[in-house]
Coordinates of C-alpha atoms and ligand atoms in Angstrom, one line a residue:
X1 CA 0.0 0.0 0.0
X2 CA 1.4 3.4 -1.0
X3 CA 2.0 5.7 2.0
X4 CA 0.6 9.2 1.8
X5 CA 3.3 11.7 0.9
X6 CA 4.7 13.3 4.0
X7 CA 6.9 16.3 4.5
X8 CA 10.5 15.7 5.6
X9 CA 11.4 17.6 8.8
X10 CA 15.1 17.7 9.6
X11 CA 15.7 16.7 13.1
X12 CA 12.1 15.3 13.1
X13 CA 11.1 18.7 14.5
X14 CA 7.5 18.6 15.7
X15 CA 6.9 15.0 14.7
X16 CA 5.6 12.9 17.5
X17 CA 7.8 9.7 18.0
X18 CA 5.6 8.3 20.8
X19 CA 2.7 8.8 23.1
X20 CA 4.0 9.2 26.6
X21 CA 2.6 10.0 30.1
X22 CA 6.0 10.5 31.7
X23 CA 6.8 14.2 31.4
X24 CA 5.4 17.4 29.9
X25 CA 7.0 20.6 28.7
X26 CA 5.3 23.9 27.7
X27 CA 8.1 25.7 26.0
X28 CA 6.3 29.1 25.9
X29 CA 5.3 29.1 29.6
X30 CA 8.6 27.6 30.8
X31 CA 6.7 24.6 32.4
X32 CA 8.1 21.2 33.1
X33 CA 6.2 18.4 34.8
X34 CA 7.1 14.8 35.7
X35 CA 4.0 12.7 35.8
X36 CA 2.0 15.9 36.2
X37 CA 4.1 17.3 39.2
X38 CA 5.9 20.6 38.5
X39 CA 9.6 20.3 38.5
X40 CA 9.8 23.2 41.1
X41 CA 7.7 21.0 43.5
X42 CA 10.0 18.0 43.1
X43 CA 13.2 20.0 43.3
X44 CA 12.2 21.9 46.4
X45 CA 10.3 19.1 48.3
X46 CA 11.3 15.7 46.9
X47 CA 14.5 13.7 46.4
X48 CA 16.1 12.2 43.3
X49 CA 15.2 8.6 44.2
X50 CA 11.6 9.5 44.9
X51 CA 11.6 11.2 41.6
X52 CA 13.1 8.2 39.8
X53 CA 10.4 6.0 41.3
X54 CA 7.7 8.5 40.3
X55 CA 9.0 8.6 36.7
X56 CA 9.5 4.8 36.3
X57 CA 6.4 3.5 38.1
X58 CA 4.1 6.5 37.5
X59 CA 3.3 7.4 41.2
X60 CA 5.1 8.9 44.1
X61 CA 6.2 6.0 46.4
X62 CA 4.8 5.4 49.8
X63 CA 7.3 5.6 52.7
X64 CA 7.6 1.9 52.7
X65 CA 8.0 1.6 48.9
X66 CA 10.7 4.3 49.0
X67 CA 12.6 2.6 51.8
X68 CA 12.5 -0.7 50.0
X69 CA 13.7 1.0 46.8
X70 CA 16.5 2.8 48.6
X71 CA 17.6 -0.4 50.3
X72 CA 17.6 -2.3 47.1
X73 CA 19.7 0.4 45.4
X74 CA 22.1 0.4 48.4
X75 CA 22.6 -3.3 48.1
X76 CA 23.5 -3.1 44.4
X77 CA 25.8 -0.1 44.4
X78 CA 29.0 -2.1 44.2
X79 CA 30.5 -3.1 40.8
X80 CA 32.1 -6.3 40.0
X81 CA 35.9 -6.4 40.1
X82 CA 35.9 -7.6 36.5
X83 CA 34.4 -4.2 35.6
X84 CA 36.8 -2.3 37.7
X85 CA 39.6 -4.3 36.0
X86 CA 38.2 -3.5 32.6
X87 CA 38.2 0.2 33.6
X88 CA 41.9 0.0 34.6
X89 CA 42.7 -0.9 30.9
X90 CA 41.0 2.2 29.6
X91 CA 43.3 5.1 28.6
X92 CA 43.3 7.6 31.5
X93 CA 43.0 10.4 28.9
X94 CA 39.8 8.9 27.5
X95 CA 36.6 10.8 28.1
X96 CA 34.5 9.6 31.1
X97 CA 31.4 9.5 28.9
X98 CA 33.2 6.9 26.7
X99 CA 34.2 5.0 29.8
X100 CA 30.6 5.1 31.1
X101 CA 29.1 4.0 27.7
X102 CA 31.5 1.0 27.6
X103 CA 31.0 0.1 31.3
X104 CA 27.2 0.3 31.0
X105 CA 27.2 -2.0 28.0
X106 CA 29.5 -4.4 29.9
X107 CA 26.9 -4.9 32.5
X108 CA 24.9 -6.8 29.8
X109 CA 27.8 -9.3 29.9
X110 CA 27.3 -10.1 33.5
X111 CA 23.5 -9.8 33.8
X112 CA 22.6 -11.4 30.4
X113 CA 19.1 -12.9 31.4
X114 CA 16.5 -11.1 29.3
X115 CA 13.0 -11.5 30.6
X116 CA 11.3 -8.3 29.4
X117 CA 7.8 -9.6 30.4
X118 CA 8.8 -10.3 34.0
X119 CA 8.2 -7.4 36.4
X120 CA 10.8 -8.7 38.8
X121 CA 13.4 -8.7 36.0
X122 CA 12.4 -5.1 35.1
X123 CA 12.7 -3.9 38.6
X124 CA 16.1 -5.7 39.1
X125 CA 17.4 -4.0 36.0
X126 CA 16.1 -0.6 37.1
X127 CA 17.7 -1.0 40.5
X128 CA 21.0 -2.3 39.1
X129 CA 21.4 0.6 36.6
X130 CA 20.4 3.3 39.1
X131 CA 22.7 1.8 41.7
X132 CA 25.8 1.1 39.5
X133 CA 26.0 4.0 37.1
X134 CA 27.2 6.5 39.7
X135 CA 29.7 4.0 41.1
X136 CA 31.1 3.4 37.6
X137 CA 31.5 7.2 36.9
X138 CA 33.2 7.7 40.3
X139 CA 35.4 4.6 39.8
X140 CA 36.8 5.7 36.4
X141 CA 37.5 9.0 37.9
X142 CA 39.6 7.5 40.6
X143 CA 41.2 4.9 38.3
X144 CA 42.4 7.5 35.8
X145 CA 44.1 9.3 38.6
X146 CA 46.0 6.1 39.5
X147 CA 43.8 5.5 42.7
X148 CA 41.7 2.6 43.7
X149 CA 37.9 3.2 43.4
X150 CA 36.3 4.3 46.6
X151 CA 33.9 1.7 48.0
X152 CA 30.3 3.0 48.3
X153 CA 29.4 4.2 51.8
X154 CA 26.3 2.5 53.1
X155 CA 25.6 5.3 55.6
X156 CA 25.1 7.8 52.8
X157 CA 22.2 8.3 50.5
X158 CA 22.3 8.3 46.7
X159 CA 23.7 11.8 46.0
X160 CA 25.9 12.1 49.1
X161 CA 27.4 8.7 48.3
X162 CA 28.4 9.8 44.8
X163 CA 30.2 12.9 46.2
X164 CA 31.9 10.6 48.8
X165 CA 33.1 8.2 46.2
X166 CA 34.6 11.3 44.3
X167 CA 36.6 12.5 47.3
X168 CA 36.5 9.9 50.1
X169 CA 35.1 12.6 52.3
X170 CA 31.5 12.8 53.6
X171 CA 30.1 15.8 51.9
X172 CA 28.6 18.9 53.6
X173 CA 24.8 18.4 53.8
X174 CA 24.1 21.6 51.7
X175 CA 26.4 20.3 48.9
X176 CA 24.7 16.9 49.0
X177 CA 21.3 18.4 48.9
X178 CA 22.4 20.7 46.0
X179 CA 23.7 17.7 44.1
X180 CA 20.5 15.7 44.7
X181 CA 18.4 18.6 43.4
X182 CA 20.7 18.7 40.2
X183 CA 19.9 15.0 39.7
X184 CA 16.1 15.6 40.0
X185 CA 16.3 18.5 37.5
X186 CA 18.2 16.4 34.9
X187 CA 16.2 13.2 35.5
X188 CA 13.8 13.5 32.5
X189 CA 12.9 15.8 29.7
X190 CA 10.2 14.4 27.3
X191 CA 11.4 13.4 23.8
X192 CA 15.1 14.3 23.2
X193 CA 17.9 12.8 21.3
X194 CA 19.1 10.4 24.0
X195 CA 15.7 9.3 25.1
X196 CA 14.7 8.7 21.5
X197 CA 17.9 6.7 21.1
X198 CA 17.0 4.7 24.2
X199 CA 13.5 4.0 22.8
X200 CA 14.8 2.9 19.4
X201 CA 17.2 0.5 21.0
X202 CA 14.5 -0.7 23.5
X203 CA 12.1 -1.3 20.6
X204 CA 14.3 -4.1 19.3
X205 CA 13.7 -5.9 22.7
X206 CA 17.4 -6.0 23.5
X207 CA 18.6 -5.9 27.0
X208 CA 18.3 -2.7 29.2
X209 CA 22.1 -2.3 29.5
X210 CA 22.3 -1.9 25.7
X211 CA 19.4 0.6 25.9
X212 CA 21.3 2.7 28.5
X213 CA 24.6 2.4 26.7
X214 CA 23.1 3.7 23.4
X215 CA 21.5 6.6 25.3
X216 CA 24.8 7.5 27.0
X217 CA 26.5 7.6 23.6
X218 CA 23.9 10.0 22.3
X219 CA 23.9 12.2 25.4
X220 CA 27.7 12.7 25.0
X221 CA 27.5 15.1 22.0
X222 CA 28.0 18.8 22.4
X223 CA 24.6 19.8 21.1
X224 CA 22.9 17.6 23.9
X225 CA 24.5 16.7 27.3
X226 CA 28.0 17.8 26.3
X227 CA 27.1 21.4 26.3
X228 CA 27.5 21.8 30.1
X229 CA 31.1 21.2 29.7
X230 CA 31.5 23.6 27.0
X231 CA 29.8 26.3 28.9
X232 CA 32.6 26.6 31.4
X233 CA 35.2 26.6 28.7
X234 CA 33.4 29.4 27.0
X235 CA 33.2 31.4 30.4
X236 CA 36.9 30.9 30.9
X237 CA 37.6 32.0 27.3
X238 CA 35.5 35.1 27.8
X239 CA 37.6 35.8 31.0
X240 CA 36.0 39.0 32.2
X241 CA 32.7 40.8 32.4
X242 CA 34.0 43.5 30.0
X243 CA 34.8 40.8 27.3
X244 CA 31.2 39.5 27.3
X245 CA 29.7 42.0 24.8
X246 CA 32.6 41.7 22.3
X247 CA 32.3 37.9 22.6
X248 CA 28.6 37.9 21.8
X249 CA 29.0 40.4 19.0
X250 CA 31.7 38.2 17.4
X251 CA 29.5 35.1 17.8
X252 CA 26.6 36.9 16.2
X253 CA 28.8 38.1 13.3
X254 CA 30.1 34.7 12.7
X255 CA 26.8 33.0 13.3
X256 CA 28.3 30.9 16.0
X257 CA 26.2 29.2 18.7
X258 CA 26.6 30.3 22.3
X259 CA 26.7 27.2 24.5
X260 CA 24.1 26.8 27.2
X261 CA 21.6 28.8 25.3
X262 CA 18.6 27.9 23.0
X263 CA 16.4 24.9 23.1
X264 CA 14.2 23.1 20.6
X265 CA 11.2 23.4 22.9
X266 CA 11.8 26.3 25.3
X267 CA 11.3 29.7 23.9
X268 CA 11.6 31.3 27.4
X269 CA 14.2 30.6 30.1
X270 CA 14.4 26.9 31.0
X271 CA 12.8 26.5 34.5
X272 CA 15.7 24.2 35.4
X273 CA 18.1 26.9 34.6
X274 CA 16.2 29.1 37.1
X275 CA 16.4 26.5 39.8
X276 CA 20.1 25.8 39.1
X277 CA 20.9 29.6 39.3
X278 CA 19.3 29.7 42.8
X279 CA 21.3 26.7 43.8
X280 CA 24.5 28.3 42.5
X281 CA 23.8 31.4 44.5
X282 CA 23.2 29.3 47.7
X283 CA 26.4 27.5 47.3
X284 CA 28.3 30.8 46.5
X285 CA 26.8 32.3 49.7
X286 CA 28.1 29.4 51.8
X287 CA 31.5 28.8 50.3
X288 CA 32.6 31.9 48.4
X289 CA 31.8 33.7 45.3
X290 CA 32.8 32.5 41.8
X291 CA 33.9 35.3 39.4
X292 CA 32.6 33.2 36.5
X293 CA 29.1 33.6 37.8
X294 CA 29.4 37.4 37.1
X295 CA 30.4 36.6 33.6
X296 CA 27.5 34.2 33.2
X297 CA 25.0 36.9 34.5
X298 CA 26.3 39.5 32.0
X299 CA 26.3 36.9 29.2
X300 CA 22.7 36.1 30.0
X301 CA 21.8 39.8 29.7
X302 CA 23.7 40.4 26.5
X303 CA 22.5 37.2 24.8
X304 CA 18.9 38.2 25.6
X305 CA 19.5 41.7 24.0
X306 CA 20.6 40.0 20.8
X307 CA 18.6 36.8 20.7
X308 CA 15.7 37.3 23.1
X309 CA 13.3 38.0 20.2
X310 CA 14.3 34.6 18.7
X311 CA 13.4 32.8 22.0
X312 CA 17.0 32.0 22.8
X313 CA 17.4 32.0 26.6
X314 CA 19.6 30.0 29.1
X315 CA 18.9 26.2 29.0
X316 CA 19.6 23.6 31.8
X317 CA 23.3 23.5 30.9
X318 CA 24.0 27.2 31.4
X319 CA 24.2 27.2 35.2
X320 CA 24.8 23.5 36.0
X321 CA 28.5 23.6 35.4
X322 CA 29.0 26.4 37.9
X323 CA 27.1 24.4 40.6
X324 CA 29.2 21.2 39.8
X325 CA 32.4 23.1 39.8
X326 CA 31.6 24.5 43.2
X327 CA 30.9 20.9 44.4
X328 CA 34.4 20.0 43.4
X329 CA 33.5 18.0 40.3
X330 CA 35.9 18.0 37.3
X331 CA 34.5 19.5 34.1
X332 CA 34.5 16.4 32.1
X333 CA 32.4 14.6 34.7
X334 CA 29.5 17.1 34.1
X335 CA 28.0 15.1 31.3
X336 CA 28.4 11.7 33.1
X337 CA 26.5 13.4 36.0
X338 CA 23.8 14.3 33.5
X339 CA 23.7 10.6 32.6
X340 CA 23.5 9.4 36.2
X341 CA 20.3 11.5 36.5
X342 CA 18.8 10.8 33.1
X343 CA 19.1 7.0 33.6
X344 CA 15.9 7.5 35.5
X345 CA 14.1 9.0 32.6
X346 CA 15.6 6.5 30.0
X347 CA 14.4 3.6 32.1
X348 CA 10.9 5.2 32.5
X349 CA 10.7 5.4 28.7
X350 CA 12.2 1.9 28.3
X351 CA 9.4 0.5 30.5
X352 CA 6.7 2.6 28.8
X353 CA 8.0 1.4 25.4
X354 CA 7.9 -2.3 26.3
X355 CA 4.3 -1.9 27.3
X356 CA 3.2 -0.8 23.8
X357 CA 6.2 -2.0 21.8
X358 CA 6.4 -1.9 18.0
X359 CA 9.9 -1.7 16.5
X360 CA 10.9 1.7 15.2
X361 CA 11.2 1.6 11.5
X362 CA 10.7 5.1 10.0
X363 CA 10.9 5.8 6.4
X364 CA 13.2 8.1 4.3
X365 CA 13.0 10.3 1.3
X366 CA 15.4 8.8 -1.2
X367 CA 17.4 11.4 -3.1
X368 CA 19.9 9.1 -4.9
X369 CA 20.3 7.7 -8.3
X370 CA 18.4 4.8 -10.0
X371 CA 19.5 2.3 -12.5
X372 CA 23.1 3.5 -12.2
X373 CA 25.7 1.5 -14.2
X374 CA 28.3 -0.7 -12.6
X375 CA 31.6 0.6 -13.9
X376 CA 34.4 -2.1 -13.8
X377 CA 37.2 -1.3 -11.4
X378 CA 39.8 -0.9 -14.2
X379 CA 37.7 1.7 -16.0
X380 CA 37.2 4.0 -12.9
Ligands
CMC401 N1 23.4 30.7 20.1 C1 23.1 31.4 19.0 N2 22.1 31.2 18.2 C2 21.4 30.1 18.4 C3 21.6 29.3 19.5 C4 22.7 29.6 20.4 N3 23.0 28.9 21.4 N4 20.7 28.3 19.5 C5 19.9 28.5 18.4 N5 20.4 29.6 17.7 C6 19.8 30.1 16.5 C7 20.3 29.3 15.3 O1 21.5 29.9 14.9 C8 19.1 29.5 14.4 O2 19.1 30.7 13.8 P1 18.6 30.9 12.3 O3 17.2 30.5 12.3 O4 18.9 32.4 12.0 O5 19.5 30.0 11.4 C9 17.9 29.4 15.3 O6 18.3 29.9 16.5 C10 17.4 28.0 15.5 O7 18.5 27.2 15.9 P2 18.5 25.6 15.6 O8 19.9 25.2 15.9 O9 18.0 25.4 14.3 O10 17.6 25.1 16.7 P3 17.4 23.6 17.2 O11 16.1 23.5 17.8 O12 17.8 22.7 16.1 O13 18.6 23.5 18.3 C11 19.9 23.4 20.2 C12 18.5 23.5 19.6 C13 19.9 23.2 21.8 C14 20.7 22.3 19.6 C15 20.6 24.8 19.9 O14 19.9 25.8 20.6 C16 22.0 24.8 20.3 O15 22.9 24.3 19.6 N6 22.4 25.3 21.5 C17 23.7 25.4 22.0 C18 24.1 24.0 22.6 C19 23.4 23.8 23.9 O16 23.4 24.6 24.8 N7 22.8 22.5 24.0 C20 22.1 22.1 25.2 C21 20.7 21.9 24.9 S1 19.7 21.7 26.4 C22 20.1 20.3 27.1 C23 20.2 19.1 26.3 O17 19.3 18.9 25.3 O18 21.1 18.3 26.4

């Protein structure tokens, strides 16, 4: 049967790829909801693990459900020595996102049973991935410095334990809370490149570790999760508040993108950027000002002057790097931290996809030749 002619949209802009009840964005109002609950509510009143549960199982957990979930995750935090040994053979100069993608895929070697119609299997996979991804990020960070990975600390909750595995010191409660809020803010964001990648992979009914590994690879690019790392490099390049305007003018003249600004959906300031900015200010009030924050504020002002009419405002990546840096996290771990959080959203979409699965098999608009001659090698 001939399909009706359809318009090709580069980047599939505006084309629904799924029906989903997980999250909602209104890009003109600057609204983001997870399962109907506004992101501000979850960031200010909830925790990351509660949010992950909400995203994946559709409802906020009861106290007992949350306790059980936390206990299961605590139990599965450690990674096998085979995976640690594998990481020791990675080049220490390799990007931590590549290390994470490889390690996430390697989990499939150890937990190869695939029972996608068994809720107990699904739950175990969710728990394992949420539990082990932070341990793998922190382990590679230690290994590349020549250290042994820090064993997870059973007395610390999810976010605090990650910061502990980075430094071997128990984090200050304000820092731990700020980090947990960052994870909540990054946990899910409707249909985006890495989520789509996860869903396409999921739709083949492969194992969940392959689903997460493919999403990690997609998140790594500078137009997606990789932008947060580039924002700080840009602020450093600008160097001073006085240099902001000439920098923007040059970018405008050369039609260069300014990292941390613009979004396919938001045409106003990303609500997550507003919360991250508040967090940055709280951290600066506690442990000292960051001169790059002044540059960031000026940049936001000048970019709005030039691009506000086009709907280009700070996105989630603009202030996150300043927060992470204040928490002592190296720049090239910013995107892996985005992945730690987004695993919750990817798993929610994986589970939703399995419930209604049909393999993704879009079409294309062919623009090549027909009936082309085969020219023998010696005549070319
Ligand atoms: N700086 C300057 N101009 C921009 C920017 C920017 N950051 N973003 C978009 N524009 C302009 C762009 O040049 C284009 O102008 P024109 O119509 O005159 O050619 C117009 O706005 C539309 O841009 P687009 O690239 O076609 O929009 P898109 O929806 O395909 O891209 C985006 C969205 C996020 C990839 C893009 O805004 C961008 O590259 N931003 C910088 C990288 C960044 O901060 N990425 C993080 C995204 S949020 C988190 C995540 O998804 O991981």
